[in-house]
Each structure stands twice: as C-alpha cells, then as structure tokens.
Amino acid sequence: MTAQEERALVQEIEGHLLLAAVREESRTAAARTASRLGWLTESQRDVLERQFEDGYLALSRRSWERTAQRAEELRQMYETRYRALRQRLLAFLLLGCAVLTAAGLLWVSAAV
C-alpha cells in the first residue's frame, strides 16, 4: 500500500468516525429537546426527533462544506503567495550572483 493510499484510507476512516459522532450528537440533542416537551405523544416525539436529527445533520454537512470551500480558497491563496515569493527570491538570488560576478570581474581587471 502506497503512502497516498494509506492517507486516503485514513481520511475515509476519519470521515466515517466524524459522521458517526455527529449522528450521535444529533440523536442526543433530539432526545433532549423532545424530553422537554412532555405533552408529545410517542409518535410525535419520534417524528420530532427524526426531523431534528435530519436538520442537525444537514446543518453539519453545510458547515463542513463551507469549511472545505474556505480551506480550498486559502490553499489557493497561499500557493499563489508562495509562488510569488519563490520567484522574488530567485530574482534576488540571480541579481546577487550578477552583482558578485561583476564585482569579481572588476576586482580581477583592477588586479591585472
């Protein structure tokens, strides 16, 4: 198994664990909310809990999507900045080499 395959497997496992945790959170929150409404019948409580869970999961999914989108935007922004800095560093390096070469040539020509 290559490192990339291992990374993909770990990310998939993390995704499943994260989804399981959010599902458990949604069930707990739904049960807590439904328990406060003591006048609900059992079928009404089940419907409320199911709708609450669905809403909680949808909200979590939208939040993850926004986070992933923002992470991609930041990654692109930093890559652009990194490329610009790398080009600037290369330009200064070349300029420095040219200055040193010119200084060396002047020193050699003055010594002769």
Coordinates of C-alpha atoms in Angstrom, one line a residue:
M1 CA 0.0 0.0 0.0
T2 CA 1.4 3.4 -1.0
A3 CA 1.6 6.4 1.3
Q4 CA -1.1 8.1 -0.8
E5 CA -3.4 5.1 -0.5
E6 CA -2.8 5.0 3.3
R7 CA -3.6 8.7 3.5
A8 CA -6.8 8.2 1.6
L9 CA -7.8 5.3 3.8
V10 CA -7.1 7.3 7.0
Q11 CA -9.2 10.2 5.6
E12 CA -12.1 7.9 4.8
I13 CA -12.0 6.3 8.3
E14 CA -11.8 9.8 9.8
G15 CA -14.9 10.8 7.8
H16 CA -16.9 7.8 9.0
L17 CA -15.9 8.4 12.6
L18 CA -16.8 12.1 12.3
L19 CA -20.2 11.3 10.7
A20 CA -20.9 8.7 13.5
A21 CA -20.0 11.3 16.1
V22 CA -22.3 13.9 14.6
R23 CA -25.1 11.4 14.3
E24 CA -24.8 10.5 18.0
E25 CA -24.7 14.2 18.9
S26 CA -27.8 14.8 16.8
R27 CA -29.7 11.9 18.5
T28 CA -28.7 13.1 21.9
A29 CA -29.8 16.7 21.1
A30 CA -33.0 15.5 19.6
A31 CA -33.8 13.3 22.6
R32 CA -33.0 16.1 25.0
T33 CA -35.3 18.5 23.0
A34 CA -38.1 16.0 22.8
S35 CA -37.9 15.2 26.5
R36 CA -38.6 18.8 27.4
L37 CA -41.9 18.6 25.5
G38 CA -43.6 16.1 27.8
W39 CA -47.0 16.6 26.2
L40 CA -45.9 14.9 22.9
T41 CA -47.2 11.5 22.0
E42 CA -44.7 8.8 21.3
S43 CA -45.3 9.1 17.5
Q44 CA -45.0 12.9 17.7
R45 CA -41.8 12.5 19.7
D46 CA -40.3 10.1 17.1
V47 CA -41.2 12.5 14.2
L48 CA -39.7 15.4 16.1
E49 CA -36.5 13.5 16.9
R50 CA -36.2 12.3 13.3
Q51 CA -36.7 15.8 11.9
F52 CA -34.3 17.3 14.5
E53 CA -31.7 14.7 13.6
D54 CA -32.1 15.4 9.8
G55 CA -31.8 19.1 10.4
Y56 CA -28.7 18.7 12.6
L57 CA -27.0 16.5 10.0
A58 CA -27.9 18.9 7.2
L59 CA -26.5 21.8 9.2
S60 CA -23.3 19.9 10.0
R61 CA -22.9 18.9 6.3
R62 CA -23.3 22.6 5.2
S63 CA -20.8 23.7 7.8
W64 CA -18.3 21.1 6.6
E65 CA -18.8 22.1 3.0
R66 CA -18.2 25.8 3.9
T67 CA -15.1 24.8 5.8
A68 CA -13.8 22.7 2.9
Q69 CA -14.5 25.5 0.5
R70 CA -12.7 28.1 2.6
A71 CA -9.8 25.7 3.1
E72 CA -9.5 25.4 -0.7
E73 CA -9.7 29.1 -1.1
L74 CA -6.9 29.6 1.5
R75 CA -4.8 26.8 -0.1
Q76 CA -5.0 28.5 -3.5
M77 CA -4.2 31.9 -2.0
Y78 CA -1.2 30.6 -0.1
E79 CA 0.1 28.7 -3.1
T80 CA -0.2 31.9 -5.2
R81 CA 1.7 33.8 -2.5
Y82 CA 4.3 31.1 -2.2
R83 CA 4.9 31.1 -5.9
A84 CA 5.3 34.9 -5.9
L85 CA 7.8 34.8 -3.0
R86 CA 9.7 32.0 -4.6
Q87 CA 10.0 33.9 -7.9
R88 CA 11.1 37.0 -6.0
L89 CA 13.7 35.0 -4.1
L90 CA 15.0 33.6 -7.3
A91 CA 15.2 37.1 -8.8
F92 CA 17.2 38.4 -5.9
L93 CA 19.5 35.4 -6.0
L94 CA 20.2 35.9 -9.7
L95 CA 20.7 39.6 -9.1
G96 CA 23.1 38.8 -6.2
C97 CA 25.0 36.4 -8.4
A98 CA 25.2 39.0 -11.2
V99 CA 26.5 41.7 -8.7
L100 CA 29.1 39.3 -7.3
T101 CA 30.2 38.3 -10.8
A102 CA 30.5 41.9 -11.8
A103 CA 32.4 42.7 -8.7
G104 CA 34.7 39.8 -9.2
L105 CA 35.4 40.8 -12.8
L106 CA 36.1 44.3 -11.7
W107 CA 38.5 43.1 -9.0
V108 CA 40.3 40.8 -11.4
S109 CA 40.5 43.5 -14.1
A110 CA 41.9 46.0 -11.5
A111 CA 44.4 43.5 -10.2
V112 CA 45.8 42.9 -13.7

